[in-house]
Amino acid sequence: MERTSPSMSYSDLQNTLDEGFAEQRHRDLWLFLYSSRHAHIQLHHPDAHKSLCIRKSNQLIDDTYLLLEKFAPAETMALRPTSEKLAVLFFRFCFGITYAFHRRHFADGFIDIRFEAQLARYNAFINKLTRDQIAVVSQLHDLTHKYGFLITELWLPLVSSKSLMETFVIKNLEIKDIAPIPSFTFTKKQSHLQGIQISKKEHQNKITKSWDLVIFINENDKLSDIKEKVSGCWKLSENQVIGDHKNHNIAFYVGRKQCSIRNLLDTIKLQIDQLNSYNNGLSLIAEPEDLGGFNKNKAKASKETKRNLSSTIDRLRLSEGLIYKRWSVGQSNVRRSVGLYLWDQKNIETPSRSRKSIIRDLIDKLKRQQPEALEFYFKNFNKYDSPAQTTKFGDSAGALETVTREMEADFDLTDNCIRNFEFLTPQDVKSRRRKS
């Protein structure tokens, strides 16, 4: 991964970080939409050994509500909050107990700053639960960890793809213009970089996959020294050990055939940065004007602020998989909206209709209401093809065939994303087809 240079101006670094957060919100939204449909499919067509049926999911929600009544102050529940406020309270509680359970049993580096300050309260609550009640929390955690979102929120009625089409395609709005979805994001099971397992000494994680290199490090270790040692033993046979297993903060268990040196060193660097950040206390990023008090060390403070900001950007890009951007957020919103709308029409609304007829009707609708959206499928769709300006390039049979073919590709992308509850790009789908 190409690292973000701290030599960039503060404003450019801040803009880059804002772009990363926008991309993160975009990915969270679409991954949630794909995951919610996958979760609903599992409820209605369950595998007896792997899934929950409607009855069992309702029981889990009922049992969790009982835990909320036990957790919330009596005066809060006596006020009989509105259904909207109760839903907010319920989701926050679900995330809190799930997060506390995860931090207690896993050491994968997942941190949610909002709930760290409340962790002691949720831990104290969990300590008082019976074995059956702990089983409820465990089941809630397992399903949330599977998807990366609160399972109780994924089970809500599906977000309408028609309304998303209206928002992103017809009205050409942005994610900030719609209600926040989802409420919370969790770490997703098996979402780490391939070939790297991380375990912290104070909360040792179970190492489940084979490895042939282990690296024990502290936050004050120099990355240049680690890089030299890793490079020196990378091609050696048998298991290799770097560092002192009796004196370390983080251990990296590596399968050298599953990852590259570059990805490993990026991961180590970002983990060291994160460890230092939490050891030094969580703090907001200072604005340039806030640095005025450092009269004698203003340059040093500015340099340190930009270094921290560039590190934050890199951590976000690596942890969220934002290393390579395929589509712009705007284009992705349009094409994914089209794909989800077509998928819903074919699989939920009108399954008896052919996919091509659904696409044909959609093209006709867009030609009337938002023809500019069709330029994402055929660049010159709305340009006149002759000086007389009587017909456009998009009127030709060839153009319509291209648009149809591209919309079918959006449908296939959506289907892959839903079946695998993943945020995939067109290149990801093509690569998986080649491998299969």
Coordinates of N, CA, C and O in Angstrom, one line a residue, residues 320-407:
E320 N -10.4 -0.6 6.1 CA -11.7 -0.6 5.3 C -11.5 -1.1 3.9 O -12.5 -1.1 3.1
G321 N -10.3 -1.5 3.5 CA -10.1 -2.0 2.1 C -10.3 -0.9 1.1 O -10.7 -1.1 0.0
L322 N -9.8 0.3 1.5 CA -10.0 1.5 0.5 C -8.7 1.7 -0.2 O -8.4 2.8 -0.7
I323 N -7.9 0.7 -0.4 CA -6.6 0.8 -1.1 C -6.7 1.1 -2.5 O -6.0 1.9 -3.1
Y324 N -7.7 0.5 -3.1 CA -7.9 0.6 -4.6 C -9.4 1.1 -4.8 O -10.3 0.4 -4.4
K325 N -9.6 2.2 -5.5 CA -10.9 2.7 -5.7 C -11.2 2.5 -7.2 O -10.5 2.9 -8.1
R326 N -12.3 1.8 -7.5 CA -12.7 1.4 -8.8 C -13.7 2.4 -9.4 O -13.5 2.9 -10.5
W327 N -14.8 2.7 -8.7 CA -15.8 3.6 -9.2 C -15.8 4.8 -8.2 O -15.5 4.7 -7.0
S328 N -16.2 6.0 -8.7 CA -16.4 7.1 -7.8 C -17.7 6.8 -7.0 O -18.5 5.9 -7.4
V329 N -17.8 7.5 -5.9 CA -18.9 7.2 -5.0 C -20.2 7.5 -5.7 O -21.2 6.7 -5.6
G330 N -20.3 8.6 -6.5 CA -21.5 8.9 -7.2 C -21.9 7.9 -8.2 O -23.1 7.5 -8.3
Q331 N -20.9 7.4 -9.0 CA -21.2 6.4 -10.0 C -21.6 5.1 -9.4 O -22.5 4.4 -9.8
S332 N -20.9 4.8 -8.3 CA -21.2 3.5 -7.6 C -22.7 3.6 -7.0 O -23.4 2.6 -7.1
N333 N -23.1 4.7 -6.4 CA -24.4 4.8 -5.9 C -25.5 4.6 -7.0 O -26.5 3.9 -6.8
V334 N -25.3 5.1 -8.2 CA -26.2 5.0 -9.3 C -26.3 3.5 -9.7 O -27.3 2.9 -9.8
R335 N -25.1 3.0 -10.0 CA -25.1 1.6 -10.6 C -25.5 0.5 -9.6 O -26.2 -0.4 -9.9
R336 N -25.2 0.7 -8.3 CA -25.6 -0.2 -7.3 C -27.1 -0.1 -7.0 O -27.8 -1.0 -6.7
S337 N -27.6 1.2 -7.1 CA -29.1 1.4 -7.0 C -29.8 0.6 -8.1 O -30.8 0.0 -7.8
V338 N -29.3 0.7 -9.3 CA -29.9 0.0 -10.4 C -29.9 -1.5 -10.2 O -30.9 -2.2 -10.4
G339 N -28.7 -2.0 -9.8 CA -28.6 -3.4 -9.6 C -29.5 -3.9 -8.5 O -30.1 -5.0 -8.7
L340 N -29.6 -3.2 -7.4 CA -30.4 -3.6 -6.3 C -31.9 -3.6 -6.7 O -32.7 -4.5 -6.3
Y341 N -32.3 -2.5 -7.4 CA -33.7 -2.4 -7.9 C -34.0 -3.6 -8.8 O -35.1 -4.2 -8.6
L342 N -33.2 -3.9 -9.7 CA -33.4 -5.0 -10.6 C -33.5 -6.3 -9.9 O -34.3 -7.2 -10.1
W343 N -32.6 -6.5 -8.9 CA -32.6 -7.7 -8.1 C -33.9 -7.9 -7.3 O -34.5 -9.0 -7.3
D344 N -34.3 -6.8 -6.7 CA -35.6 -6.9 -5.9 C -36.8 -7.1 -6.8 O -37.7 -7.9 -6.4
Q345 N -36.8 -6.5 -8.0 CA -37.9 -6.7 -8.9 C -38.0 -8.2 -9.3 O -39.0 -8.8 -9.4
K346 N -36.8 -8.8 -9.6 CA -36.8 -10.1 -10.1 C -37.0 -11.2 -9.0 O -37.6 -12.2 -9.2
N347 N -36.5 -10.9 -7.8 CA -36.5 -11.9 -6.7 C -37.6 -11.7 -5.7 O -37.9 -12.6 -5.0
I348 N -38.1 -10.5 -5.6 CA -39.1 -10.2 -4.6 C -40.5 -9.7 -5.2 O -41.5 -10.3 -4.9
E349 N -40.4 -8.7 -6.0 CA -41.6 -8.0 -6.5 C -42.3 -8.8 -7.6 O -43.5 -9.1 -7.5
T350 N -41.6 -9.1 -8.7 CA -42.2 -9.8 -9.8 C -41.3 -10.9 -10.4 O -40.8 -10.8 -11.5
P351 N -41.2 -12.0 -9.6 CA -40.3 -13.0 -10.0 C -40.7 -13.7 -11.3 O -39.8 -14.4 -11.9
S352 N -41.9 -13.6 -11.7 CA -42.3 -14.3 -12.9 C -41.9 -13.6 -14.2 O -41.8 -14.2 -15.3
R353 N -41.5 -12.3 -14.1 CA -41.1 -11.5 -15.2 C -39.6 -11.9 -15.6 O -38.8 -12.3 -14.8
S354 N -39.3 -11.7 -16.9 CA -37.9 -11.9 -17.3 C -37.0 -10.7 -16.9 O -37.5 -9.6 -16.8
R355 N -35.8 -11.0 -16.7 CA -34.8 -9.9 -16.3 C -34.8 -8.9 -17.4 O -34.7 -7.7 -17.1
K356 N -34.7 -9.3 -18.7 CA -34.6 -8.3 -19.8 C -35.8 -7.4 -19.9 O -35.7 -6.2 -20.2
S357 N -37.0 -7.9 -19.6 CA -38.2 -7.0 -19.6 C -38.2 -6.0 -18.5 O -38.6 -4.8 -18.7
I358 N -37.7 -6.4 -17.3 CA -37.6 -5.5 -16.2 C -36.5 -4.4 -16.6 O -36.8 -3.2 -16.3
I359 N -35.4 -4.8 -17.2 CA -34.4 -3.8 -17.6 C -34.9 -2.9 -18.6 O -34.7 -1.6 -18.6
R360 N -35.7 -3.4 -19.6 CA -36.2 -2.6 -20.7 C -37.1 -1.5 -20.1 O -37.1 -0.3 -20.5
D361 N -38.0 -1.9 -19.2 CA -38.9 -0.9 -18.6 C -38.1 0.2 -17.8 O -38.5 1.4 -17.8
L362 N -37.1 -0.2 -17.1 CA -36.3 0.7 -16.3 C -35.6 1.7 -17.3 O -35.5 2.9 -17.0
I363 N -35.0 1.2 -18.4 CA -34.4 2.1 -19.3 C -35.4 3.2 -19.9 O -35.1 4.4 -20.0
D364 N -36.6 2.7 -20.2 CA -37.6 3.6 -20.7 C -37.9 4.7 -19.6 O -38.1 5.9 -19.9
K365 N -38.0 4.3 -18.3 CA -38.3 5.2 -17.3 C -37.2 6.2 -17.1 O -37.5 7.4 -16.9
L366 N -35.9 5.8 -17.2 CA -34.8 6.7 -17.0 C -34.7 7.7 -18.2 O -34.3 8.8 -18.0
K367 N -35.0 7.2 -19.4 CA -35.0 8.1 -20.5 C -36.0 9.2 -20.4 O -35.8 10.4 -20.8
R368 N -37.1 9.0 -19.7 CA -38.1 10.0 -19.4 C -37.7 10.9 -18.2 O -37.9 12.1 -18.3
Q369 N -37.2 10.3 -17.1 CA -37.1 11.0 -15.9 C -35.7 11.5 -15.6 O -35.5 12.6 -15.0
Q370 N -34.7 10.8 -16.0 CA -33.3 11.1 -15.7 C -32.3 10.5 -16.7 O -31.6 9.6 -16.4
P371 N -32.4 11.0 -17.9 CA -31.5 10.4 -19.0 C -30.0 10.5 -18.7 O -29.3 9.7 -19.2
E372 N -29.6 11.5 -17.9 CA -28.2 11.7 -17.6 C -27.6 10.4 -16.9 O -26.5 10.1 -17.0
A373 N -28.5 9.7 -16.1 CA -28.0 8.5 -15.5 C -27.6 7.4 -16.4 O -26.7 6.6 -16.1
L374 N -28.1 7.4 -17.6 CA -27.8 6.4 -18.6 C -26.4 6.6 -19.2 O -25.8 5.7 -19.8
E375 N -25.8 7.8 -19.0 CA -24.5 8.1 -19.4 C -23.4 7.3 -18.7 O -22.3 7.2 -19.1
F376 N -23.8 6.7 -17.5 CA -22.9 5.8 -16.8 C -22.8 4.5 -17.5 O -21.9 3.7 -17.2
Y377 N -23.7 4.2 -18.4 CA -23.7 3.0 -19.2 C -23.3 3.1 -20.6 O -22.7 2.2 -21.2
F378 N -23.5 4.3 -21.2 CA -23.1 4.6 -22.5 C -22.8 6.1 -22.6 O -23.7 6.9 -22.5
K379 N -21.5 6.4 -22.7 CA -21.0 7.8 -22.4 C -21.7 8.8 -23.2 O -22.1 9.9 -22.7
N380 N -22.0 8.6 -24.5 CA -22.6 9.6 -25.3 C -24.1 9.4 -25.5 O -24.7 9.8 -26.5
F381 N -24.8 8.8 -24.5 CA -26.2 8.4 -24.7 C -27.1 9.6 -25.1 O -27.9 9.4 -25.9
N382 N -26.8 10.8 -24.5 CA -27.7 11.9 -24.7 C -27.2 12.9 -25.7 O -27.8 14.0 -25.9
K383 N -26.1 12.6 -26.4 CA -25.6 13.5 -27.4 C -26.3 13.2 -28.8 O -26.5 12.0 -29.1
Y384 N -26.5 14.3 -29.5 CA -27.1 14.1 -30.9 C -26.1 13.5 -31.8 O -24.9 13.8 -31.8
D385 N -26.6 12.6 -32.7 CA -25.7 11.9 -33.6 C -25.6 12.5 -35.0 O -25.0 11.9 -35.9
S386 N -26.3 13.6 -35.2 CA -26.2 14.3 -36.5 C -26.5 15.8 -36.3 O -27.1 16.2 -35.3
P387 N -26.0 16.6 -37.3 CA -26.2 18.0 -37.2 C -27.7 18.4 -37.1 O -28.0 19.5 -36.6
A388 N -28.6 17.6 -37.7 CA -30.0 17.9 -37.6 C -30.6 17.8 -36.2 O -31.7 18.3 -36.0
Q389 N -29.9 17.1 -35.3 CA -30.3 16.9 -33.9 C -31.7 16.3 -33.8 O -32.6 16.8 -33.1
T390 N -31.9 15.3 -34.6 CA -33.2 14.6 -34.6 C -33.1 13.3 -33.8 O -34.2 12.9 -33.2
T391 N -32.0 12.7 -33.8 CA -31.8 11.5 -33.0 C -30.5 11.6 -32.2 O -29.6 12.4 -32.5
K392 N -30.5 10.7 -31.1 CA -29.3 10.7 -30.2 C -28.6 9.4 -30.3 O -29.2 8.4 -30.8
F393 N -27.4 9.3 -29.9 CA -26.6 8.1 -29.9 C -27.4 7.0 -29.1 O -27.3 5.8 -29.5
G394 N -28.0 7.4 -28.0 CA -28.7 6.5 -27.2 C -30.0 5.9 -27.8 O -30.5 4.9 -27.3
D395 N -30.4 6.4 -29.0 CA -31.6 5.8 -29.6 C -31.2 4.6 -30.5 O -32.2 3.9 -30.9
S396 N -30.0 4.4 -30.7 CA -29.6 3.3 -31.6 C -29.7 1.9 -30.9 O -29.7 1.8 -29.6
A397 N -29.9 0.9 -31.7 CA -30.1 -0.5 -31.1 C -28.8 -0.9 -30.4 O -28.8 -1.6 -29.4
G398 N -27.7 -0.5 -31.0 CA -26.4 -0.8 -30.4 C -26.2 -0.2 -29.0 O -25.7 -0.9 -28.0
A399 N -26.6 1.0 -28.8 CA -26.5 1.7 -27.5 C -27.4 1.0 -26.5 O -27.0 0.8 -25.4
L400 N -28.6 0.7 -26.9 CA -29.6 0.1 -26.0 C -29.1 -1.3 -25.6 O -29.3 -1.7 -24.4
E401 N -28.4 -2.0 -26.5 CA -27.9 -3.3 -26.2 C -26.8 -3.2 -25.2 O -26.6 -4.0 -24.3
T402 N -25.9 -2.1 -25.3 CA -24.8 -1.9 -24.4 C -25.4 -1.6 -23.0 O -24.9 -2.1 -22.0
V403 N -26.4 -0.7 -22.9 CA -26.9 -0.3 -21.6 C -27.6 -1.6 -21.0 O -27.4 -1.8 -19.8
T404 N -28.3 -2.4 -21.8 CA -28.9 -3.6 -21.2 C -27.8 -4.5 -20.7 O -28.0 -5.1 -19.6
R405 N -26.8 -4.7 -21.5 CA -25.7 -5.6 -21.0 C -25.0 -5.1 -19.7 O -24.7 -5.9 -18.8
E406 N -24.8 -3.8 -19.6 CA -24.2 -3.3 -18.4 C -25.1 -3.4 -17.2 O -24.7 -3.6 -16.1
M407 N -26.4 -3.2 -17.4 CA -27.4 -3.3 -16.3 C -27.5 -4.8 -15.9 O -27.6 -5.1 -14.7

